[in-house]
Amino acid sequence: MYSEIKIKDKKISNWINKELKRQKEHIELIASENYVSNDVLKATGSILTNKYGEGYPNKRYYGGCENVDQIENIAIERLKKLFNVKYANVQSYSGSTANAAAIAALIPKDGKILGMGLSSGGHLSHGYKISFSGYFYKSYSYDVDENGLLDYDKILEQAKKIKPDLIICGASAYSRIIDFKKFHKIAKEVGAKLMADIAHIAGLVATGLHPSPFEFCDVVTSTTHKTLRGARGGIIMTNNEEVAKNVDKWVFPGYQGGPLFHQIAGKAVAFGEALKPSFKKYQQQVINNASIFCQEFKNKGIKIISEKTDNHLFMIDVKQSFNLTGKQATEILKSINITVNKNSIPNDLESPQITSGIRVGTPAMTTRGFKEKEFIKLANIIYLLLSNYKNKKIINELKKEVKKLNDKFPI
Ligand SMILES: Cc1ncc(COP(=O)(O)O)c(C=O)c1O
């Protein structure tokens, strides 16, 4: 169980404790969030934040690194075991900086990148124009088809025309299996390097519940705080020694300074947890919950992007289903303590600030103990609310139901 913090700075502790209350009282459906264990929390909040140690274990530019060297080595070894991969870098401050370092390790500056478009479910760091990846590289994007599915033949055609130096696969909002083998074939055919960003599905990949990209990709990046349920940050992995050397150079000194050892310790603890059999059971429950949650909406005639889900998340077209924008739906759900995020959908006519969709995911509430029964209930609550968002009586009743459901699974 999480507890309130007591520090002398009342202004900050007040806001932290308010955030704790919010996390306790809200049903959390943001697909990229999770609740870390108390052990991860303690390691992350430890005195390791005091330590500087630019460089890598046994090759630091600072003294006094004998303890943090051990911690970083343990994190690396656990991560390698978790994904059955030869080389791992655990220092990236975030998923975006991991991607920056991984891209730089693979292709020259000004190189051509082909990544998944943002409104199709891709991430900013996969070549979007306002991110480093679209600014420092020549970037192009592939999109999903009219059914919201990756069309590998079409991506091949596009890749043949563009001749990218690098293809990026992986997504922030794609609910179906990603076929890394097919991406590998495309990359091979056009002579491009291949990078997979498994930020969202890392927990599923680690437990064998989503096909692994390692056999097919030059480099694999991820965040550590989504399905992987660790301290926030990025990781980069590869089976290629040359690529690994380049990655290390581009993480430090390329893009970063001193490693955040408190985060690395929090990652190491989480990797240890992920190596336990209970983690696979958790990931299976995440998938089972997402599948039934999604099906329940489909049964009510709600439009699901990409037809269904194979993983931990899915997107609802709230424009077509309820005549609401993503922004409106998010605010309405917030009013009864359900947290989701608005999300662009393929061919969205609304701006990314408004959107026509919402994205929902099951990792966080599965950590809190939700099973199929609770997600079926939740789908009904969401459906009733978005269909009757002007009816005060219904809103009040649903608010009570959410509280009852939420309070049964404390954090
Ligand atoms: C696929 C993917 N890659 C990278 C990132 C970036 O991670 P961070 O927010 O830690 O920079 C995200 C974040 O949502 C993501 O979904």
Short mmCIF file of C-alpha atoms and ligand atoms in Angstrom, two decimals:
data_model
loop_
_atom_site.label_atom_id
_atom_site.label_comp_id
_atom_site.label_asym_id
_atom_site.label_seq_id
_atom_site.Cartn_x
_atom_site.Cartn_y
_atom_site.Cartn_z
CA MET A 1 0.00 0.00 0.00
CA TYR A 2 1.20 3.50 -0.79
CA SER A 3 1.35 5.96 2.09
CA GLU A 4 1.46 9.73 2.44
CA ILE A 5 4.85 11.41 2.56
CA LYS A 6 5.90 13.76 5.32
CA ILE A 7 8.58 16.29 4.46
CA LYS A 8 9.35 19.80 5.72
CA ASP A 9 8.36 21.39 2.42
CA LYS A 10 4.62 21.55 3.03
CA LYS A 11 3.83 23.02 -0.37
CA ILE A 12 5.32 20.09 -2.23
CA SER A 13 4.18 17.38 0.19
CA ASN A 14 0.68 18.78 -0.01
CA TRP A 15 0.63 18.31 -3.79
CA ILE A 16 2.27 14.89 -3.65
CA ASN A 17 -0.31 13.71 -1.13
CA LYS A 18 -3.11 15.18 -3.23
CA GLU A 19 -1.75 13.23 -6.19
CA LEU A 20 -1.65 10.10 -4.01
CA LYS A 21 -5.31 10.66 -3.15
CA ARG A 22 -6.12 11.10 -6.85
CA GLN A 23 -4.30 7.87 -7.72
CA LYS A 24 -6.15 6.04 -4.94
CA GLU A 25 -9.58 7.40 -5.85
CA HIS A 26 -9.48 7.16 -9.63
CA ILE A 27 -9.87 4.20 -11.91
CA GLU A 28 -6.73 4.43 -14.01
CA LEU A 29 -7.11 3.41 -17.65
CA ILE A 30 -4.19 5.29 -19.23
CA ALA A 31 -2.49 2.48 -21.15
CA SER A 32 1.03 3.77 -20.53
CA GLU A 33 0.69 4.01 -16.75
CA ASN A 34 0.99 1.49 -13.98
CA TYR A 35 1.42 1.23 -10.20
CA VAL A 36 4.97 0.26 -9.19
CA SER A 37 5.62 -1.96 -6.19
CA ASN A 38 6.68 -0.40 -2.92
CA ASP A 39 10.14 -1.91 -3.46
CA VAL A 40 10.51 -0.12 -6.80
CA LEU A 41 9.26 3.06 -5.17
CA LYS A 42 11.75 2.82 -2.32
CA ALA A 43 14.72 2.11 -4.57
CA THR A 44 13.73 5.04 -6.79
CA GLY A 45 13.36 7.40 -3.83
CA SER A 46 16.71 6.38 -2.34
CA ILE A 47 20.00 8.20 -1.62
CA LEU A 48 21.27 7.03 -5.00
CA THR A 49 20.01 10.36 -6.32
CA ASN A 50 23.10 11.90 -4.67
CA LYS A 51 25.61 10.04 -6.80
CA TYR A 52 27.38 11.13 -9.99
CA GLY A 53 28.92 8.51 -12.24
CA GLU A 54 29.29 9.48 -15.89
CA GLY A 55 30.48 6.52 -17.92
CA TYR A 56 29.78 2.81 -17.46
CA PRO A 57 30.53 0.24 -14.70
CA ASN A 58 34.30 0.09 -14.04
CA LYS A 59 34.82 2.90 -16.60
CA ARG A 60 33.56 5.98 -14.73
CA TYR A 61 34.76 9.54 -14.77
CA TYR A 62 33.99 9.85 -11.03
CA GLY A 63 35.25 8.23 -7.85
CA GLY A 64 33.16 6.33 -5.34
CA CYS A 65 31.23 4.34 -7.92
CA GLU A 66 31.88 0.87 -6.49
CA ASN A 67 28.29 0.45 -5.23
CA VAL A 68 26.44 2.02 -8.14
CA ASP A 69 28.58 -0.08 -10.51
CA GLN A 70 27.11 -3.18 -8.88
CA ILE A 71 23.57 -1.83 -9.17
CA GLU A 72 23.97 -0.96 -12.85
CA ASN A 73 25.54 -4.36 -13.57
CA ILE A 74 22.65 -6.15 -11.85
CA ALA A 75 20.14 -4.10 -13.86
CA ILE A 76 21.95 -4.99 -17.10
CA GLU A 77 22.22 -8.70 -16.27
CA ARG A 78 18.55 -8.96 -15.24
CA LEU A 79 17.42 -7.13 -18.37
CA LYS A 80 19.51 -9.39 -20.62
CA LYS A 81 17.99 -12.44 -18.95
CA LEU A 82 14.46 -11.04 -19.18
CA PHE A 83 14.60 -10.58 -22.95
CA ASN A 84 17.26 -13.19 -23.72
CA VAL A 85 19.47 -10.61 -25.40
CA LYS A 86 23.26 -10.13 -25.44
CA TYR A 87 23.74 -6.40 -24.82
CA ALA A 88 21.72 -3.90 -22.82
CA ASN A 89 22.04 -0.25 -21.86
CA VAL A 90 19.91 0.84 -18.89
CA GLN A 91 20.91 4.49 -18.62
CA SER A 92 18.41 6.28 -20.88
CA TYR A 93 16.43 8.86 -18.93
CA SER A 94 13.29 8.17 -20.95
CA GLY A 95 11.89 6.27 -23.91
CA SER A 96 12.42 9.28 -26.16
CA THR A 97 16.10 9.69 -25.32
CA ALA A 98 16.55 5.92 -25.73
CA ASN A 99 15.12 6.28 -29.23
CA ALA A 100 17.36 9.26 -29.98
CA ALA A 101 20.47 7.30 -28.98
CA ALA A 102 19.37 4.13 -30.78
CA ILE A 103 18.64 5.97 -34.04
CA ALA A 104 21.98 7.81 -33.90
CA ALA A 105 23.71 4.49 -33.26
CA LEU A 106 22.28 3.04 -36.46
CA ILE A 107 22.23 5.74 -39.13
CA PRO A 108 24.11 8.93 -40.04
CA LYS A 109 22.66 12.37 -39.33
CA ASP A 110 20.31 13.47 -42.11
CA GLY A 111 19.53 9.79 -42.74
CA LYS A 112 16.06 8.72 -43.82
CA ILE A 113 13.62 7.28 -41.26
CA LEU A 114 10.36 5.49 -42.00
CA GLY A 115 8.14 5.15 -38.92
CA MET A 116 4.48 4.69 -38.06
CA GLY A 117 2.39 7.87 -38.39
CA LEU A 118 1.19 9.54 -35.21
CA SER A 119 -2.53 9.27 -35.95
CA SER A 120 -2.06 5.61 -36.86
CA GLY A 121 -0.66 4.94 -33.39
CA GLY A 122 3.04 5.77 -33.78
CA HIS A 123 5.12 7.86 -31.38
CA LEU A 124 6.52 11.39 -31.74
CA SER A 125 10.08 10.04 -31.58
CA HIS A 126 9.53 7.82 -34.63
CA GLY A 127 9.92 10.69 -37.09
CA TYR A 128 7.26 13.24 -36.21
CA LYS A 129 8.25 16.65 -37.56
CA ILE A 130 8.25 18.54 -34.25
CA SER A 131 10.45 15.96 -32.49
CA PHE A 132 14.23 15.52 -32.84
CA SER A 133 13.48 12.52 -35.05
CA GLY A 134 11.73 14.60 -37.70
CA TYR A 135 14.01 17.60 -37.25
CA PHE A 136 17.45 16.01 -37.51
CA TYR A 137 16.49 13.21 -39.90
CA LYS A 138 14.50 13.07 -43.14
CA SER A 139 11.39 11.40 -41.91
CA TYR A 140 8.50 9.60 -43.61
CA SER A 141 5.57 7.73 -42.16
CA TYR A 142 3.49 4.67 -42.95
CA ASP A 143 -0.12 4.40 -41.84
CA VAL A 144 -2.70 1.77 -41.01
CA ASP A 145 -5.30 0.81 -43.60
CA GLU A 146 -9.05 1.61 -43.55
CA ASN A 147 -9.60 -1.16 -40.97
CA GLY A 148 -6.91 0.25 -38.72
CA LEU A 149 -4.47 -2.56 -39.53
CA LEU A 150 -0.84 -2.51 -40.61
CA ASP A 151 -0.69 -3.38 -44.30
CA TYR A 152 2.77 -4.90 -44.73
CA ASP A 153 2.58 -5.06 -48.55
CA LYS A 154 1.79 -1.37 -48.68
CA ILE A 155 4.64 -0.55 -46.27
CA LEU A 156 6.99 -2.51 -48.55
CA GLU A 157 5.83 -0.52 -51.59
CA GLN A 158 6.39 2.71 -49.69
CA ALA A 159 9.80 1.59 -48.43
CA LYS A 160 10.88 0.73 -51.98
CA LYS A 161 10.11 4.29 -53.07
CA ILE A 162 11.61 6.06 -50.06
CA LYS A 163 14.64 3.80 -49.58
CA PRO A 164 14.94 4.61 -45.86
CA ASP A 165 18.14 4.06 -43.88
CA LEU A 166 16.01 2.98 -40.93
CA ILE A 167 12.55 1.53 -40.45
CA ILE A 168 10.99 1.91 -37.01
CA CYS A 169 8.27 -0.46 -35.89
CA GLY A 170 6.40 -0.36 -32.60
CA ALA A 171 3.62 1.93 -31.43
CA SER A 172 1.93 3.92 -28.70
CA ALA A 173 -1.60 3.12 -29.73
CA TYR A 174 -1.88 -0.03 -31.84
CA SER A 175 -3.95 -2.84 -30.40
CA ARG A 176 -2.89 -5.70 -32.67
CA ILE A 177 0.13 -7.99 -32.89
CA ILE A 178 3.09 -6.37 -34.63
CA ASP A 179 4.69 -8.78 -37.10
CA PHE A 180 8.41 -8.12 -36.60
CA LYS A 181 9.32 -10.87 -39.06
CA LYS A 182 7.44 -9.08 -41.83
CA PHE A 183 9.11 -5.79 -40.94
CA HIS A 184 12.45 -7.58 -41.10
CA LYS A 185 11.68 -8.84 -44.60
CA ILE A 186 10.77 -5.31 -45.71
CA ALA A 187 13.90 -3.81 -44.18
CA LYS A 188 16.07 -6.47 -45.75
CA GLU A 189 14.52 -5.98 -49.16
CA VAL A 190 15.21 -2.24 -49.19
CA GLY A 191 18.55 -2.41 -47.35
CA ALA A 192 17.34 -0.55 -44.25
CA LYS A 193 18.22 -1.06 -40.61
CA LEU A 194 15.32 -2.10 -38.37
CA MET A 195 14.49 -0.79 -34.93
CA ALA A 196 11.60 -1.96 -32.73
CA ASP A 197 10.28 0.27 -29.98
CA ILE A 198 8.44 -2.04 -27.60
CA ALA A 199 7.72 0.65 -24.99
CA HIS A 200 4.10 -0.41 -24.68
CA ILE A 201 4.29 -4.16 -25.07
CA ALA A 202 7.57 -4.83 -23.22
CA GLY A 203 5.87 -6.74 -20.41
CA LEU A 204 4.04 -8.92 -22.92
CA VAL A 205 7.22 -9.57 -24.93
CA ALA A 206 9.21 -10.39 -21.77
CA THR A 207 6.68 -13.05 -20.82
CA GLY A 208 6.25 -14.54 -24.29
CA LEU A 209 2.72 -13.17 -24.74
CA HIS A 210 3.65 -11.06 -27.78
CA PRO A 211 6.13 -12.25 -30.45
CA SER A 212 9.67 -11.11 -29.72
CA PRO A 213 11.45 -8.65 -32.05
CA PHE A 214 15.02 -9.55 -31.04
CA GLU A 215 15.70 -12.07 -33.76
CA PHE A 216 14.64 -9.57 -36.43
CA CYS A 217 15.86 -6.15 -35.35
CA ASP A 218 19.19 -4.35 -35.22
CA VAL A 219 18.14 -2.65 -32.05
CA VAL A 220 15.19 -2.75 -29.64
CA THR A 221 14.22 0.13 -27.35
CA SER A 222 11.63 0.39 -24.63
CA THR A 223 10.38 2.36 -21.70
CA THR A 224 10.42 0.67 -18.32
CA HIS A 225 7.29 2.13 -16.75
CA LYS A 226 4.37 0.87 -18.83
CA THR A 227 3.51 -2.85 -18.97
CA LEU A 228 7.00 -3.52 -17.57
CA ARG A 229 5.86 -1.79 -14.33
CA GLY A 230 9.23 -0.35 -13.33
CA ALA A 231 10.72 3.01 -12.45
CA ARG A 232 10.39 5.53 -15.29
CA GLY A 233 13.06 5.46 -17.96
CA GLY A 234 14.36 3.96 -21.18
CA ILE A 235 16.40 0.90 -22.15
CA ILE A 236 18.19 -0.14 -25.33
CA MET A 237 19.00 -3.73 -26.30
CA THR A 238 20.73 -5.50 -29.17
CA ASN A 239 22.43 -8.76 -30.11
CA ASN A 240 25.00 -6.98 -32.29
CA GLU A 241 28.29 -6.06 -30.61
CA GLU A 242 29.07 -3.15 -32.95
CA VAL A 243 25.61 -1.68 -32.50
CA ALA A 244 25.94 -2.11 -28.72
CA LYS A 245 29.19 -0.12 -28.72
CA ASN A 246 27.56 2.65 -30.75
CA VAL A 247 24.52 2.68 -28.46
CA ASP A 248 26.73 3.11 -25.37
CA LYS A 249 28.53 6.01 -27.08
CA TRP A 250 25.29 7.71 -28.07
CA VAL A 251 23.64 7.34 -24.67
CA PHE A 252 26.74 8.82 -22.99
CA PRO A 253 28.29 11.17 -23.99
CA GLY A 254 26.03 11.45 -27.07
CA TYR A 255 22.75 12.48 -25.51
CA GLN A 256 23.16 12.34 -21.76
CA GLY A 257 25.38 13.14 -18.81
CA GLY A 258 25.39 11.31 -15.50
CA PRO A 259 23.16 8.25 -15.12
CA LEU A 260 20.21 8.52 -12.72
CA PHE A 261 21.23 5.72 -10.36
CA HIS A 262 18.03 5.92 -8.32
CA GLN A 263 16.09 5.24 -11.54
CA ILE A 264 18.49 2.47 -12.53
CA ALA A 265 17.97 0.85 -9.11
CA GLY A 266 14.19 1.15 -9.57
CA LYS A 267 14.54 -0.46 -13.00
CA ALA A 268 16.70 -3.28 -11.58
CA VAL A 269 14.13 -4.08 -8.87
CA ALA A 270 11.36 -4.13 -11.48
CA PHE A 271 13.38 -6.43 -13.79
CA GLY A 272 13.81 -8.77 -10.81
CA GLU A 273 10.06 -8.76 -10.28
CA ALA A 274 9.44 -9.33 -13.99
CA LEU A 275 11.63 -12.45 -13.90
CA LYS A 276 9.27 -14.10 -11.41
CA PRO A 277 6.50 -16.47 -12.59
CA SER A 278 3.85 -14.18 -11.04
CA PHE A 279 4.71 -11.53 -13.63
CA LYS A 280 3.63 -13.79 -16.48
CA LYS A 281 0.34 -14.44 -14.67
CA TYR A 282 -0.11 -10.69 -14.33
CA GLN A 283 0.57 -10.07 -18.04
CA GLN A 284 -1.85 -12.85 -19.04
CA GLN A 285 -4.51 -11.21 -16.87
CA VAL A 286 -3.75 -7.82 -18.50
CA ILE A 287 -4.47 -9.37 -21.91
CA ASN A 288 -7.56 -11.29 -20.75
CA ASN A 289 -8.93 -8.12 -19.18
CA ALA A 290 -8.29 -6.01 -22.29
CA SER A 291 -9.89 -8.61 -24.51
CA ILE A 292 -13.12 -8.85 -22.51
CA PHE A 293 -13.24 -5.08 -21.88
CA CYS A 294 -13.00 -4.47 -25.62
CA GLN A 295 -15.52 -7.19 -26.48
CA GLU A 296 -18.03 -5.70 -24.06
CA PHE A 297 -17.90 -2.38 -25.95
CA LYS A 298 -18.15 -4.18 -29.28
CA ASN A 299 -21.26 -6.02 -28.05
CA LYS A 300 -22.86 -2.63 -27.55
CA GLY A 301 -22.03 -1.56 -31.11
CA ILE A 302 -19.15 0.72 -30.16
CA LYS A 303 -16.57 1.42 -32.86
CA ILE A 304 -13.17 -0.04 -31.91
CA ILE A 305 -10.14 1.04 -33.94
CA SER A 306 -8.30 -1.93 -35.51
CA GLU A 307 -11.36 -4.11 -34.82
CA LYS A 308 -10.18 -5.71 -31.55
CA THR A 309 -7.23 -6.00 -29.22
CA ASP A 310 -4.46 -8.58 -28.96
CA ASN A 311 -2.57 -6.69 -26.27
CA HIS A 312 -3.14 -4.43 -23.25
CA LEU A 313 -4.95 -1.52 -24.92
CA PHE A 314 -7.48 -0.43 -27.51
CA MET A 315 -8.99 2.73 -28.89
CA ILE A 316 -12.60 3.77 -29.02
CA ASP A 317 -13.89 6.04 -31.76
CA VAL A 318 -16.02 8.27 -29.50
CA LYS A 319 -16.99 10.55 -32.40
CA GLN A 320 -18.71 7.79 -34.32
CA SER A 321 -19.99 5.98 -31.22
CA PHE A 322 -21.23 8.85 -29.01
CA ASN A 323 -20.86 11.99 -31.14
CA LEU A 324 -18.25 13.28 -28.69
CA THR A 325 -14.66 14.41 -29.22
CA GLY A 326 -11.86 12.62 -27.38
CA LYS A 327 -11.37 15.73 -25.28
CA GLN A 328 -15.03 15.82 -24.24
CA ALA A 329 -15.14 12.08 -23.48
CA THR A 330 -11.99 12.39 -21.34
CA GLU A 331 -13.51 15.23 -19.33
CA ILE A 332 -16.84 13.47 -18.88
CA LEU A 333 -15.10 10.32 -17.64
CA LYS A 334 -12.92 12.37 -15.30
CA SER A 335 -16.08 13.76 -13.69
CA ILE A 336 -16.81 10.29 -12.26
CA ASN A 337 -13.15 9.50 -11.45
CA ILE A 338 -12.21 7.46 -14.50
CA THR A 339 -8.93 8.52 -16.12
CA VAL A 340 -8.28 7.93 -19.84
CA ASN A 341 -6.45 9.88 -22.52
CA LYS A 342 -7.79 11.40 -25.70
CA ASN A 343 -6.12 9.94 -28.76
CA SER A 344 -6.03 10.70 -32.47
CA ILE A 345 -7.52 7.94 -34.60
CA PRO A 346 -6.61 7.08 -38.20
CA ASN A 347 -7.67 9.88 -40.58
CA ASP A 348 -8.80 11.98 -37.63
CA LEU A 349 -10.39 15.26 -38.69
CA GLU A 350 -9.88 16.75 -35.22
CA SER A 351 -6.56 18.21 -34.04
CA PRO A 352 -4.30 16.22 -31.65
CA GLN A 353 -5.56 18.53 -28.87
CA ILE A 354 -9.17 17.54 -29.50
CA THR A 355 -9.18 14.14 -31.27
CA SER A 356 -12.01 11.75 -32.11
CA GLY A 357 -10.83 8.88 -29.93
CA ILE A 358 -9.86 7.76 -26.48
CA ARG A 359 -7.25 5.14 -25.62
CA VAL A 360 -7.86 2.74 -22.77
CA GLY A 361 -5.59 0.13 -21.25
CA THR A 362 -5.72 -2.51 -18.54
CA PRO A 363 -2.19 -2.71 -17.00
CA ALA A 364 -2.78 -0.35 -14.06
CA MET A 365 -6.14 -1.68 -12.89
CA THR A 366 -4.94 -5.26 -13.37
CA THR A 367 -2.11 -4.46 -10.95
CA ARG A 368 -4.78 -3.34 -8.50
CA GLY A 369 -6.58 -6.66 -8.85
CA PHE A 370 -9.27 -6.08 -11.46
CA LYS A 371 -10.32 -9.23 -13.30
CA GLU A 372 -12.78 -9.87 -16.15
CA LYS A 373 -15.82 -9.27 -13.93
CA GLU A 374 -14.70 -5.77 -12.96
CA PHE A 375 -13.82 -4.80 -16.53
CA ILE A 376 -17.25 -5.91 -17.76
CA LYS A 377 -18.81 -3.69 -15.09
CA LEU A 378 -16.52 -0.83 -16.04
CA ALA A 379 -17.42 -1.09 -19.74
CA ASN A 380 -21.08 -0.78 -18.79
CA ILE A 381 -20.40 2.26 -16.62
CA ILE A 382 -18.43 3.99 -19.39
CA TYR A 383 -21.03 3.15 -22.02
CA LEU A 384 -23.92 4.43 -19.87
CA LEU A 385 -22.06 7.60 -18.95
CA LEU A 386 -21.01 8.55 -22.48
CA SER A 387 -24.54 7.81 -23.74
CA ASN A 388 -26.18 9.88 -20.97
CA TYR A 389 -23.59 12.51 -20.11
CA LYS A 390 -26.21 15.23 -19.66
CA ASN A 391 -28.37 13.22 -17.26
CA LYS A 392 -27.40 14.30 -13.72
CA LYS A 393 -29.25 11.44 -12.03
CA ILE A 394 -27.46 8.80 -14.09
CA ILE A 395 -24.12 10.56 -13.58
CA ASN A 396 -24.58 10.53 -9.80
CA GLU A 397 -25.53 6.87 -9.77
CA LEU A 398 -22.54 5.93 -11.91
CA LYS A 399 -20.23 7.96 -9.71
CA LYS A 400 -21.32 5.87 -6.73
CA GLU A 401 -20.75 2.68 -8.70
CA VAL A 402 -17.25 3.78 -9.66
CA LYS A 403 -16.43 4.54 -6.03
CA LYS A 404 -17.66 1.12 -4.94
CA LEU A 405 -15.64 -0.61 -7.64
CA ASN A 406 -12.54 1.46 -6.98
CA ASP A 407 -12.59 1.14 -3.18
CA LYS A 408 -12.61 -2.66 -3.40
CA PHE A 409 -9.09 -2.55 -4.89
CA PRO A 410 -7.01 -0.11 -2.81
CA ILE A 411 -3.41 0.83 -3.51
C1 LIG B 1 6.11 3.65 -28.28
C2 LIG B 1 6.68 4.70 -27.38
N1 LIG B 1 7.97 5.03 -27.49
C3 LIG B 1 8.53 5.96 -26.72
C4 LIG B 1 7.81 6.63 -25.77
C5 LIG B 1 8.45 7.74 -25.01
O1 LIG B 1 8.67 7.48 -23.71
P1 LIG B 1 9.01 8.68 -22.70
O2 LIG B 1 7.73 9.37 -22.42
O3 LIG B 1 9.61 7.99 -21.53
O4 LIG B 1 9.98 9.57 -23.40
C6 LIG B 1 6.46 6.32 -25.60
C7 LIG B 1 5.69 7.04 -24.58
O5 LIG B 1 4.52 7.03 -24.45
C8 LIG B 1 5.88 5.35 -26.43
O6 LIG B 1 4.58 5.04 -26.35
#
